[in-house]
Each structure stands twice: as structure tokens, then as C-alpha cells.
Coordinates of C-alpha atoms in Angstrom, one line a residue:
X136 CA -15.3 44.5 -8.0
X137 CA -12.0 43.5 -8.9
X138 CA -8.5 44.4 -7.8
X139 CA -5.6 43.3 -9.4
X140 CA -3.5 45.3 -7.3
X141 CA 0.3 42.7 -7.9
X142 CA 0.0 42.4 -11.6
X143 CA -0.6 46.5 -11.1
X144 CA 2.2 46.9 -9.4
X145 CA 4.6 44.9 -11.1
X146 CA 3.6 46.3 -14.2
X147 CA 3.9 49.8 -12.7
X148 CA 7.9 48.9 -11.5
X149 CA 9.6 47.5 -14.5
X150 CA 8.3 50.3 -16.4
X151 CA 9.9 52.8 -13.8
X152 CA 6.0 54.4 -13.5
X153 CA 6.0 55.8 -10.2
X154 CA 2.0 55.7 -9.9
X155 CA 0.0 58.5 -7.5
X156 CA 0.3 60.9 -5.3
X157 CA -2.0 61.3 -2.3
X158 CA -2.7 63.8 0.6
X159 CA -5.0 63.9 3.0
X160 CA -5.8 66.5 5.6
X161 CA -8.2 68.7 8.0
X162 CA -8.7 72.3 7.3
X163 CA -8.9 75.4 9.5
X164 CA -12.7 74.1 9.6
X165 CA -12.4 70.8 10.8
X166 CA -13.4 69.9 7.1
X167 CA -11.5 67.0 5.8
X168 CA -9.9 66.6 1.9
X169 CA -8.2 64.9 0.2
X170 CA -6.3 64.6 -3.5
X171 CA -4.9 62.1 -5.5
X172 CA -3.0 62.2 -9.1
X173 CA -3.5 59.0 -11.1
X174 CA -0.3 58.3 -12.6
X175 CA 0.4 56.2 -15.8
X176 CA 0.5 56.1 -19.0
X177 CA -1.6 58.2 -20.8
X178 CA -5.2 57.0 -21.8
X179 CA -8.1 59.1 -22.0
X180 CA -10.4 55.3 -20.8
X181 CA -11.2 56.2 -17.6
X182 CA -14.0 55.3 -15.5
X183 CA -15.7 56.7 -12.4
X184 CA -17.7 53.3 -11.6
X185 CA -21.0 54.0 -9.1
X186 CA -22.6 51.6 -7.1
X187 CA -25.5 52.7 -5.1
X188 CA -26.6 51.5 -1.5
X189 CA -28.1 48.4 -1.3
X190 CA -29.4 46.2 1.7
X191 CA -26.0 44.7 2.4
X192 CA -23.7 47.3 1.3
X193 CA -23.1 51.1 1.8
X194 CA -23.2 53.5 -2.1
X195 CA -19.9 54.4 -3.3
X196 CA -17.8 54.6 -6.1
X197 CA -14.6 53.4 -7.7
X198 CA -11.7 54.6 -10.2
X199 CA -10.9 52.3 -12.9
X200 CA -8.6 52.7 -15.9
X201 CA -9.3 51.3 -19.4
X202 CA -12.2 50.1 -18.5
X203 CA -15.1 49.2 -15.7
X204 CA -13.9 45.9 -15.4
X205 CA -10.0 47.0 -14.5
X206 CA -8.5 46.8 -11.7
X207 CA -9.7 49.3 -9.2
X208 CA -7.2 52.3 -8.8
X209 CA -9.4 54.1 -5.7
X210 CA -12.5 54.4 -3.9
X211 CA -14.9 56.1 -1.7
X212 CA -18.2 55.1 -0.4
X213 CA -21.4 57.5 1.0
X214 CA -19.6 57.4 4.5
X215 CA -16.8 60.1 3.7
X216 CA -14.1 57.0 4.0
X217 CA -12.0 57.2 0.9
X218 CA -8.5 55.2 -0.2
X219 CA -5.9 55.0 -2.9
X220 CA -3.1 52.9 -3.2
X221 CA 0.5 54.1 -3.4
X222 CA 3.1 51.5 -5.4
X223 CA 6.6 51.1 -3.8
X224 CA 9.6 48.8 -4.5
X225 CA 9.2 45.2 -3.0
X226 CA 9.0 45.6 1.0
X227 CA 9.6 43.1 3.8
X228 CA 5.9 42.6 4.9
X229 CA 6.1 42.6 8.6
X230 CA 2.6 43.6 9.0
X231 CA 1.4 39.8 8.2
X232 CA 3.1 38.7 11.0
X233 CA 0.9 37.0 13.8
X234 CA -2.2 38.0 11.3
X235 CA -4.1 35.6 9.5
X236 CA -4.4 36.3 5.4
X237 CA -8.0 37.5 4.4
X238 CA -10.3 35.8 2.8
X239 CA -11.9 38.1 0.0
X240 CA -11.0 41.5 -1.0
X241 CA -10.0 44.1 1.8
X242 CA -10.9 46.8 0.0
X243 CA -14.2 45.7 -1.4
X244 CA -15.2 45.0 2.1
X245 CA -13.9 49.2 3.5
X246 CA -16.3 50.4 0.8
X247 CA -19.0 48.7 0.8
X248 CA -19.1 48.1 5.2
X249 CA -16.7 50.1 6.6
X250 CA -18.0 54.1 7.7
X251 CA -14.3 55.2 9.6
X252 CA -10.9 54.4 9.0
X253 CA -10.8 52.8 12.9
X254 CA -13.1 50.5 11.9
X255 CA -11.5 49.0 9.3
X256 CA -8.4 48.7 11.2
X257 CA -9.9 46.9 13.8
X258 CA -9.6 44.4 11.2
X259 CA -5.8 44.6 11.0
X260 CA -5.8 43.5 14.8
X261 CA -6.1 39.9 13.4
X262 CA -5.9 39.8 9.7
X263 CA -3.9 41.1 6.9
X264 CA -4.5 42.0 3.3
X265 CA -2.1 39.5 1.1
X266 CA 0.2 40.6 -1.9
X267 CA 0.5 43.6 -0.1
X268 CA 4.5 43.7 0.5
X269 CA 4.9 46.2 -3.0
X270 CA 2.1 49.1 -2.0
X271 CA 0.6 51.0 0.7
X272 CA -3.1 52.4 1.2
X273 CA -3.9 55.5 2.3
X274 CA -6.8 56.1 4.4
X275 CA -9.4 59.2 5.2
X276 CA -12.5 59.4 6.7
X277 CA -15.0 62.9 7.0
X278 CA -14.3 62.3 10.9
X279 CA -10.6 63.5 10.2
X280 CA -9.3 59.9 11.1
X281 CA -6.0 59.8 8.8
X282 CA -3.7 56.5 8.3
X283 CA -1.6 55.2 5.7
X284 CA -0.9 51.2 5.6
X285 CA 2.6 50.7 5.0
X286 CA 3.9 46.9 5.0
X287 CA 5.9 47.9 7.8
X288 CA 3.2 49.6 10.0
X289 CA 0.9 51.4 10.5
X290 CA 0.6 55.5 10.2
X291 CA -2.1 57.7 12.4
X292 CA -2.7 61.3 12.0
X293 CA -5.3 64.0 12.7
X294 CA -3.6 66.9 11.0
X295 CA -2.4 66.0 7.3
X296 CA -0.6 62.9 5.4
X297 CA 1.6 62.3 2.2
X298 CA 2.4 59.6 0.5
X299 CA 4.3 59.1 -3.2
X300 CA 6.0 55.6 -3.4
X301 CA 8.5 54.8 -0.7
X302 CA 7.6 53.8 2.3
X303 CA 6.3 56.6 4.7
X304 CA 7.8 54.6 7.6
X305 CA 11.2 54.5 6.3
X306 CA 13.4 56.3 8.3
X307 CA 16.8 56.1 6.5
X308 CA 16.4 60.3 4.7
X309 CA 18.2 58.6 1.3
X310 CA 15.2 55.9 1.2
X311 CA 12.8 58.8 0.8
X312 CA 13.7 59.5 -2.5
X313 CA 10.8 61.2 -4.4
X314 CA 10.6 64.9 -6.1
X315 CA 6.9 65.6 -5.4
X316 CA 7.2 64.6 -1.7
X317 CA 9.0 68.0 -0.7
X318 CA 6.9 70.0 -2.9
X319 CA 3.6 68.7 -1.2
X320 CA 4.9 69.3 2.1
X321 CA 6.0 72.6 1.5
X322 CA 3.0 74.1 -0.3
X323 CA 0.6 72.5 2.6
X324 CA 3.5 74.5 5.0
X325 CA 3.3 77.7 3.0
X326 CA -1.3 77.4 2.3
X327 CA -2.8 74.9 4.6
X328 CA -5.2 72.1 3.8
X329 CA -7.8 73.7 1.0
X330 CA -9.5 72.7 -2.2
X331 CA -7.0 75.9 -3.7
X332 CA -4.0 74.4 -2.3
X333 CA -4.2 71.1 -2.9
X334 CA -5.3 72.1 -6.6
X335 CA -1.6 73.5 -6.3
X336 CA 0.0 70.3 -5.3
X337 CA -1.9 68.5 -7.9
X338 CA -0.6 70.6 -10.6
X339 CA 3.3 70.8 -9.1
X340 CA 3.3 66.9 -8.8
X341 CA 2.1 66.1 -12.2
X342 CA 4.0 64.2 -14.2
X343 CA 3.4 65.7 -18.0
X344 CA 6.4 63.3 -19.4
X345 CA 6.0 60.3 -20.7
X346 CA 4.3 59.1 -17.3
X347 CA 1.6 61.2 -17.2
X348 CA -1.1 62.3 -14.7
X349 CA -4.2 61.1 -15.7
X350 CA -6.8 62.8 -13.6
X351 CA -6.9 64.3 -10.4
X352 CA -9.5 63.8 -8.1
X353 CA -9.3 66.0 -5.0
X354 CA -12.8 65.1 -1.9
X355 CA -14.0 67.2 0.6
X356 CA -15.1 64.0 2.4
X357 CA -17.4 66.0 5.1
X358 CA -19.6 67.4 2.2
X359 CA -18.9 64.7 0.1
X360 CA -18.1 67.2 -2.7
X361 CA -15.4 66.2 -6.2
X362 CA -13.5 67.6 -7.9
X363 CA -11.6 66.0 -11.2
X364 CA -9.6 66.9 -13.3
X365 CA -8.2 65.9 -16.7
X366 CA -4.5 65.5 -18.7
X367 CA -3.0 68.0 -16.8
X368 CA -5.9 70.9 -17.5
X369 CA -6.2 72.2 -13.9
X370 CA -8.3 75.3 -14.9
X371 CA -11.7 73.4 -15.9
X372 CA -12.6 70.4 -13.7
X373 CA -15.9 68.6 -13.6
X374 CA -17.5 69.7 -10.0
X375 CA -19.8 67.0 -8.8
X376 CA -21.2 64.9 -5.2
X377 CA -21.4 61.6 -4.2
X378 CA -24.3 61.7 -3.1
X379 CA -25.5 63.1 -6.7
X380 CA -23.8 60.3 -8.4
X381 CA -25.0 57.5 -6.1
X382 CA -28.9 58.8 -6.7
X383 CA -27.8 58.7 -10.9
X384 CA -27.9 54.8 -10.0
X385 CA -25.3 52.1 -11.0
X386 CA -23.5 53.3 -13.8
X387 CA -20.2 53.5 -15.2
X388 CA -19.1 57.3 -16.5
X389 CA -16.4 57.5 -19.1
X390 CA -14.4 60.5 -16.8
X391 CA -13.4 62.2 -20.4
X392 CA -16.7 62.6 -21.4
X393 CA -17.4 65.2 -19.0
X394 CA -14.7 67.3 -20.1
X395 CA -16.0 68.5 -23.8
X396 CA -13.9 71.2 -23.6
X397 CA -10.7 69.4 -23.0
X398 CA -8.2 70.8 -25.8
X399 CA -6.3 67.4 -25.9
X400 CA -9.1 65.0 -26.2
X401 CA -10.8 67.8 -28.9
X402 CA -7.4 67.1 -30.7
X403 CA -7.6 63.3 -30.7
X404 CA -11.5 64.2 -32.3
X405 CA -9.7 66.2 -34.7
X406 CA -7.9 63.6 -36.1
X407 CA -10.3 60.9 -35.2
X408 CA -12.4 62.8 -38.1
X409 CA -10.0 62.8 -40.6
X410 CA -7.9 65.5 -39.8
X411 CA -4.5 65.8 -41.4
X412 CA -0.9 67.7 -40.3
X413 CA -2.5 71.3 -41.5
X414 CA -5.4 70.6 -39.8
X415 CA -3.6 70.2 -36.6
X416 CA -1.4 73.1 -37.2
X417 CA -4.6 75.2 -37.9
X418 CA -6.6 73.5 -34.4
X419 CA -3.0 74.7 -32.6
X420 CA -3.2 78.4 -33.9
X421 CA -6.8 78.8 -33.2
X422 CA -6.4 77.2 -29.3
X423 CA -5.5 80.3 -28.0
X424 CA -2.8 77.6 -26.3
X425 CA 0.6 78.9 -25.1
X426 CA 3.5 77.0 -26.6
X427 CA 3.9 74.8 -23.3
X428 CA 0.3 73.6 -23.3
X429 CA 1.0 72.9 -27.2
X430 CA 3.5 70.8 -25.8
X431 CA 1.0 69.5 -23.3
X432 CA -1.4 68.3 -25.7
X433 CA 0.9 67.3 -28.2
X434 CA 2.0 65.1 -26.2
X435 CA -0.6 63.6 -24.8
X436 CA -2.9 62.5 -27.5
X437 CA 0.5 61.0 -29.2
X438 CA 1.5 58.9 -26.5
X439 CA -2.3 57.6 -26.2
X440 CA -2.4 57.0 -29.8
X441 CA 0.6 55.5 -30.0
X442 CA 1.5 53.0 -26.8
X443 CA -2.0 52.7 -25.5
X444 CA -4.3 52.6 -29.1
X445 CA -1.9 51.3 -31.7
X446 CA -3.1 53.6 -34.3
X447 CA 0.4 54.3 -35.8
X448 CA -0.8 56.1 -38.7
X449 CA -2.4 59.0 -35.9
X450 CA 0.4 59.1 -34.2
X451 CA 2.5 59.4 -37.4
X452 CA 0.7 62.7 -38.0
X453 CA 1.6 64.1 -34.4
X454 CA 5.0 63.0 -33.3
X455 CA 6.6 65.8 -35.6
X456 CA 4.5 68.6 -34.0
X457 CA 5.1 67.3 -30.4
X458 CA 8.6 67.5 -31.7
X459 CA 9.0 71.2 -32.6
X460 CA 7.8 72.0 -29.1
X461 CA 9.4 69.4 -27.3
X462 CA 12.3 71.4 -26.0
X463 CA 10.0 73.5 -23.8
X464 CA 9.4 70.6 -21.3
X465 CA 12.3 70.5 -19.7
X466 CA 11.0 67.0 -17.6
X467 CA 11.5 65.0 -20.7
X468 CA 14.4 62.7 -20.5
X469 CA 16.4 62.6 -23.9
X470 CA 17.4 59.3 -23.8
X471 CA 13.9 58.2 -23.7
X472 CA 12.4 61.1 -26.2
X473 CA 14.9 59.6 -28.7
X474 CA 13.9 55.8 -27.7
X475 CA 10.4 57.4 -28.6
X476 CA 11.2 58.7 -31.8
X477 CA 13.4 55.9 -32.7
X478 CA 10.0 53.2 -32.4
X479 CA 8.1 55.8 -34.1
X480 CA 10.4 55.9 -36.9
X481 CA 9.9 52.1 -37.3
X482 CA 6.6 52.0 -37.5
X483 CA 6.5 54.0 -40.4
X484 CA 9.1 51.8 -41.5
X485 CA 12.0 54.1 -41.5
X486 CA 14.2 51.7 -39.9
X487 CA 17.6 53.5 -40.9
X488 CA 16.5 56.9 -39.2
X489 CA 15.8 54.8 -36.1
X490 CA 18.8 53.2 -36.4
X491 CA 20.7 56.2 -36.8
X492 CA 18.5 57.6 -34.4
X493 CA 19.5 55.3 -31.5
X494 CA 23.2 55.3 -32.3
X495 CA 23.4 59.3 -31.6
X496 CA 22.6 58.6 -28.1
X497 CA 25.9 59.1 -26.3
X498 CA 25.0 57.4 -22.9
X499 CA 22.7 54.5 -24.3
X500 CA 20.4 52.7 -21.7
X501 CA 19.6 49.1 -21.8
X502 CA 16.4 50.0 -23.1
X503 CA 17.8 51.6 -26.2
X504 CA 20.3 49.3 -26.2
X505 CA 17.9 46.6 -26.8
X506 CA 15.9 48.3 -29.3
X507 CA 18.8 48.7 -31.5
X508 CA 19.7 44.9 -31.1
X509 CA 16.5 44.7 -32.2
X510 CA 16.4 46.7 -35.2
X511 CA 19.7 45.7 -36.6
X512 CA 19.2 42.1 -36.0
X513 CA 22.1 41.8 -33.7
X514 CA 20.1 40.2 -30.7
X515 CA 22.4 37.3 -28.4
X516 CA 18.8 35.6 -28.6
X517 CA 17.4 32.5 -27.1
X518 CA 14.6 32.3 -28.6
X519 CA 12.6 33.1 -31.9
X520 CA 9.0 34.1 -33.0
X521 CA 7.7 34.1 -36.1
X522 CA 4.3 34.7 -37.8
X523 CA 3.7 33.3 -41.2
X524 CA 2.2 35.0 -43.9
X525 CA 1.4 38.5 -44.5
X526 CA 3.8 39.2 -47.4
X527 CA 2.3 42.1 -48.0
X528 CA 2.6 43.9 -44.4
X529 CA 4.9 47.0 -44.0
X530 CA 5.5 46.7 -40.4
X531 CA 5.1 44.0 -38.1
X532 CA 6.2 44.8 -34.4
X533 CA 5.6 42.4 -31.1
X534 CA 4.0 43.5 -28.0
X535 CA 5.3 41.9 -24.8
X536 CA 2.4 42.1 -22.0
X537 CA 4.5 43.7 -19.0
X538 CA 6.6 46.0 -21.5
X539 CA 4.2 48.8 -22.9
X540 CA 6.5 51.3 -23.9
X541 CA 8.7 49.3 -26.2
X542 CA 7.7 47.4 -29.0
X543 CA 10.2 44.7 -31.0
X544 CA 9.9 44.8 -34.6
X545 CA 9.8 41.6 -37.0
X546 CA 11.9 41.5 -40.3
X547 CA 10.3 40.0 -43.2
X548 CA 12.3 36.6 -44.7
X549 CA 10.7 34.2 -47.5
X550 CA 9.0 31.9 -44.5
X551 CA 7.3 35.1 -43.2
X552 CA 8.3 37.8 -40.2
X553 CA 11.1 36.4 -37.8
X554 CA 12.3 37.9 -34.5
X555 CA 14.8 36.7 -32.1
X556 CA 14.8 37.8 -28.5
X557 CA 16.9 36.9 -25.4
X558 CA 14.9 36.7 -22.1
X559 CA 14.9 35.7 -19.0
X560 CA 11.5 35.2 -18.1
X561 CA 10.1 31.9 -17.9
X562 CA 7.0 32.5 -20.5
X563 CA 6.6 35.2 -22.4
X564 CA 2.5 37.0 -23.4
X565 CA 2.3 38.4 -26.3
X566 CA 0.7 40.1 -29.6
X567 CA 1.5 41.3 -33.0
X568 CA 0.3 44.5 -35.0
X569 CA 0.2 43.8 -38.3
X570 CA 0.3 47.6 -39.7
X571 CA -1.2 48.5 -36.9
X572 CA -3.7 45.5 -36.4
X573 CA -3.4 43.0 -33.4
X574 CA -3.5 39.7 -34.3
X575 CA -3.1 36.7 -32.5
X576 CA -1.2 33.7 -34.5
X577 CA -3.8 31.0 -34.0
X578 CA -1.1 28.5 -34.8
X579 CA 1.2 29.1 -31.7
X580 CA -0.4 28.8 -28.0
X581 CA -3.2 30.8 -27.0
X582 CA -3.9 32.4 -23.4
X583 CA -7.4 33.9 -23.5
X584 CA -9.2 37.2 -21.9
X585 CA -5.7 38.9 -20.1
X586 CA -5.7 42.6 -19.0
X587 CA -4.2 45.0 -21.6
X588 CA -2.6 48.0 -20.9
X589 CA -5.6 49.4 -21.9
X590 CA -7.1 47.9 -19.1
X591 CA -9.8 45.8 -21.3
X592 CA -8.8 42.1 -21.7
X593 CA -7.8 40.3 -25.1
X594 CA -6.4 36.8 -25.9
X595 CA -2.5 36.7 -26.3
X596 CA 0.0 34.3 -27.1
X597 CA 2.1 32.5 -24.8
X598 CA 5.3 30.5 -25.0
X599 CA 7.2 29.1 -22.1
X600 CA 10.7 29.0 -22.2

């Protein structure tokens, strides 16, 4: 198992991803649940990783994004103990105080030894878990036992928890900024702890923007019963037990294939198959879909075609629809929808319309901002990549690894593709698509096997500055 929980969180603040959000509680019954949205950006690799009991270790399983190998975005083993990870800006980390740093992977050791959430902070009593001053973990066990690990201290409950991502501890009100925080706490005020309402809370605290909820995946940790669910469809999860998927042996389940009925990912077939613009337009009239679920799944499969698989040409075929029914989401920022549209517009190599496009933005951000420096060449740079050759290539564009949402686009001289860049980082990671193929430039420095957004691992380049 591997958790790569600071590059995660890093990653998840510079993009302004705000990643999960967790309850846990006991029910009229004594029955304890839980229920976590995965927040990111949307991708349809997602893996429900099981690892069965062995001599040494407890059965349990993990969530992973792009792919087994990722890092590991929750857990819960045959016990009824279950975490998830919260991120939050960069904390003081007074926990690690008077503790000695320990020596392996926290979280590997909760699942695989641990059957209560006392037990494994018993550990905390002497130790602490390092590169831990940017999240917190929330805790649940079937026994009721509740806790969230803050870098501050230490939460307890018996009754019912929240976290989003500021610090729970935090008690200055105008630190505990987060939308989806009131809206949890009032539904469990109004309903309780129940599979019902927590399918509620789920559902009000999505995302369905640009960040998006990937799954949800709400325990009943005394029966050891799942529920998940996928890209926002809270009508049809996949019902399933831990103790059914731990007898299924050690396996690794792709979560979407469980979900053939999923109208998004049967859209991403669609056009996986060949399908053109009629063919979507036909697929949308025949979904029986109201106009906001168009929007839905519109949405989605563009923005997994397009910042997580690179196909341009896909996405080129659904960034129009999404746009007709764009206006009915009224979480969309503007700013960013026109960003959006402005680096789709380049990939098709319609550079003016982007141009154009970013320029009608009355109150720019320095994102846009940067992406027209970009496109019109105007960058106060210091320094330049190239990639020789392809004379031929429509559109060449640069990946940074850290900055998913915004690609930089090469111009094309009589040497080859040029761009120049200002940053202040002191190396930069990156890759080229070539018309929509990554390539690596063989003749500048290589840094092999680092994790993609995608959550798989590929070589990059690397230059330090």
C-alpha cells in the first residue's frame, strides 16, 4: 500500500480542489455509518482495492484513483474501523509535539491491525503520523467510537462528526469557511443519522462543477454493508459487503464497471465507438434525461476527456452540447467556464476565438490572465521550452505536473515549437501533447515513473531553474 498523501494535498490546494466530505454517526439503533464524497477532478479510473485477511493482517479494502497503485484516498478493514482523509490549508502541527515521527505508514498499520478507533490512538500517546500539518483523518469504528485527527488535536464523539476542509478545531466562526458544512449539519438536525439521510447530504454536498464528486461511498460499519455511488447519479448505487468482497479474494474492481447503467459513462462508450455530434444529440433525446442531468453528463464525460484523457478530438465533439445547457448549473463559475472554453478553443486550434474569448472577461483572474499571456505570446518569461520537430503538428500544448486544469500552448517557428513561461518554482515536470499525443522530448532531461493526474505513473521532463 501506498499513500502519497503531501504530493495529494498539495496538488489538491493550488488547484483550489477542496477534496471530501465525511460524516460519521450512530443511529436511533446504536448502528454506526458513515459517508464520504470523493472530490476531484473528474475520472471515471477508480478502484475499490481488496485485500483479504491473512496471518499477519486483518481483510479490508482501500479507495484509489487512477489506478490500484495510487495513492490511497480511504479505507476500511473487516473490523467496522473505517477512515478518510480531509485536505485543509497548511496547519501549525502541534500534535507532533513531545511525539516521536512513525516509522512506516500509519494508516496501513489502522487497517491491516487496528479493530477500534481507541486503539489506534493509543498510538498517538507517543507517536505521530509525519506530513500531516495540511489534512486531517476522520475516524469510525462499528463500536460507535468517533474521532477526527486534526493537527491541532484531537476530536471524540459518540453521537455524529463532520468534517469538509478547515480545521474542525478551529474556533475563530470566519475560519470555518465551507458551504457543505451547514448543509450536513442541518439535514443530520432535520433526519438523523440514516443510509436515507446521509444519501441526502451526499447529494447536497456534491460538487457537479468543474470539481466534481467522484463517488460516494456511504458504510453501515456494524453490518459491514456499502453503498457507492457514481458521477453524481444518486438514484442507482452498487449495494455490496465487506465481508462479500473480502471472500471475492485480492482483487482490484474498476468502481465504474459496476455501474452499466451509468448515463455518463454509456456517453463516453458512445463516442468511444465512434459516435459523432448527431449521435450524441440522438443518445440525449432518447435518455429520458432532464435538461439538468444533460448538463450533468455533459459535463462530466467532457472534463474527463479533456483534462484527465487528453483525447481533444472527444472533447471537441462535447464542449458545444455541454454549452447549450450550461446555464442551468448555476454552480459554474464564468470566469472559469470561459478559461474552459478558451483552452478548448486552442486545441482545436482556434487561437483567435480564445483569444477573444479570454479578453471578454471583465474581472480576469490570474489564471486567465496567464493563459492569454500565453496565447498571444506576451509572457514576462524566464524561461523557454522548446521541442524540435514535428512540422506537421496542429497543436502542441505543455502540461505542467501540479497544474491540471491549464495547459500552455507552443507556437510553431522554423526551429520547431517554442514557449516562454515565467515561474517561480525551482524545477518544473512536464509533458507535451502533440495533437493530442504525449510525448516526452528525449533530448532534454528525463524524470521517470511520476504520478499523473490520472493517478497511473509516466516519465516527464524536468528542468531546474
Amino acid at each position: 500500500m501506498k499513500t502519497t498523501l503531501l504530493s495529494i494535498i498539495l496538488l489538491v490546494f493550488k488547484l483550489k480542489l477542496f477534496a471530501c466530505t465525511i460524516v460519521s454517526g450512530v443511529d436511533t439503533k446504536g448502528q454506526t455509518w458513515v459517508m464520504n464524497n470523493e472530490d476531484f477532478f473528474h475520472t471515471y479510473s477508480n478502484y475499490v482495492n481488496v485485500y483479504p485477511a491473512t496471518k499477519t493482517s486483518l481483510g479490508y479494502i482501500t479507495l484509489t484513483y487512477g489506478s490500484p497503485e495510487s495513492g490511497i484516498q480511504g479505507g476500511v478493514n473487516e473490523a467496522g474501523l473505517f477512515f478518510d482523509i480531509n485536505a485543509l490549508p497548511p496547519q501549525t502541527y502541534k500534535l507532533s509535539v513531545g511525539r516521536k515521527p512513525y516509522s512506516g505508514s500509519m494508516l496501513d498499520y489502522l487497517l491491516q491491525h487496528c479493530k477500534s478507533v481507541p486503539q489506534f490512538l493509543k498510538l498517538w500517546e507517543t507517536q505521530y503520523m509525519p506530513e500531516m500539518n495540511g489534512i486531517q483523518i476522520h475516524l469510525a469504528d462499528k463500536n460507535g467510537n468517533l474521532a477526527i485527527i486534526t493537527p491541532d488535536t484531537i476530536v471524540i464523539s459518540k453521537k455524529h462528526l463532520t468534517s469538509t476542509n478547515f480545521n474542525v478545531c478551529e474556533a475563530n466562526p470566519d475560519k470555518r469557511v465551507c458551504w457543505r458544512y451547514p448543509i450536513a449539519e442541518n439535514i443530520i438536525s432535520e433526519n438523523g443519522i440514516s443510509q436515507k439521510s446521509l444519501v441526502k447530504i451526499a447529494d447536497a454536498t456534491s460538487w457537479k462543477e468543474f470539481t466534481t464528486t467522484l463517488y460516494t461511498n456511504i458504510h453501515n460499519l456494524t453490518t459491514g454493508d456499502i453503498w457507492f455511488y457514481l458521477a453524481e447519479d444518486y438514484g442507482n448505487p452498487w449495494r455490496t459487503n465487506i465481508s462479500k468482497l473480502l471472500k471475492g479474494g485480492k482483487q482490484s474492481i474498476l468502481l465504474a464497471s459496476m455501474f452499466p447503467k451509468n448515463k455518463s459513462l454509456k456517453l463516453n462508450m458512445l463516442i468511444e465507438t465512434g459516435g459523432k455530434s448527431d449521435d450524441i444529440q440522438t443518445f440525449l433525446e432518447k435518455s429520458k434525461l432532464s435538461n439538468t442531468q444533460k448538463e450533468s453528463v455533459l459535463r462530466l464525460s467532457f472534463l474527463d476527456n479533456f483534462f484527465i484523457e487528453k483525447d481533444f478530438n472527444k472533447a471537441a465533439l462535447l464542449f458545444p452540447e455541454w454549452e447549450k445547457y450550461s446555464h442551468l448549473n448555476k454552480r459554474l463559475d464564468s470566469i472559469e467556464m470561459k478559461s474552459t472554453k478558451a483552452q478548448y478553443l486552442a486545441t482545436i486550434g482556434n487561437n483567435k476565438k480564445a483569444v477573444d474569448e479570454l479578453k471578454s472577461i471583465k474581472k480576469p483572474t490570474s489564471r486567465s490572465e496567464e493563459l492569454l499571456r500565453n496565447l498571444t505570446d506576451s509572457e514576462d518569461y524566464n524561461t523557454t521550452i522548446k521541442l524540435e520537430g514535428f512540422k506537421d503538428a496542429k497543436v502542441v500544448l505543455i502540461e505542467f505536473k501540479g497544474d491540471y486544469n491549464l495547459f500552455r500552448f507552443l507556437r510553431s517557428t522554423p526551429e520547431g515549437w517554442i514557449m516562454k513561461i515565467k515561474s517561480s518554482r525551482k524545477e518544473l515536470k512536464y509533458c507535451f501533447y502533440v495533437d493530442g499525443k504525449r510525448i516526452v522530448d528525449s533530448s532534454q532531461p528525463i524524470i521517470a515513473k511520476q504520478e499523473t493526474v490520472k493517478g497511473d505513473y509516466a516519465d516527464f521532463n524536468i528542468r531546474k531553474l
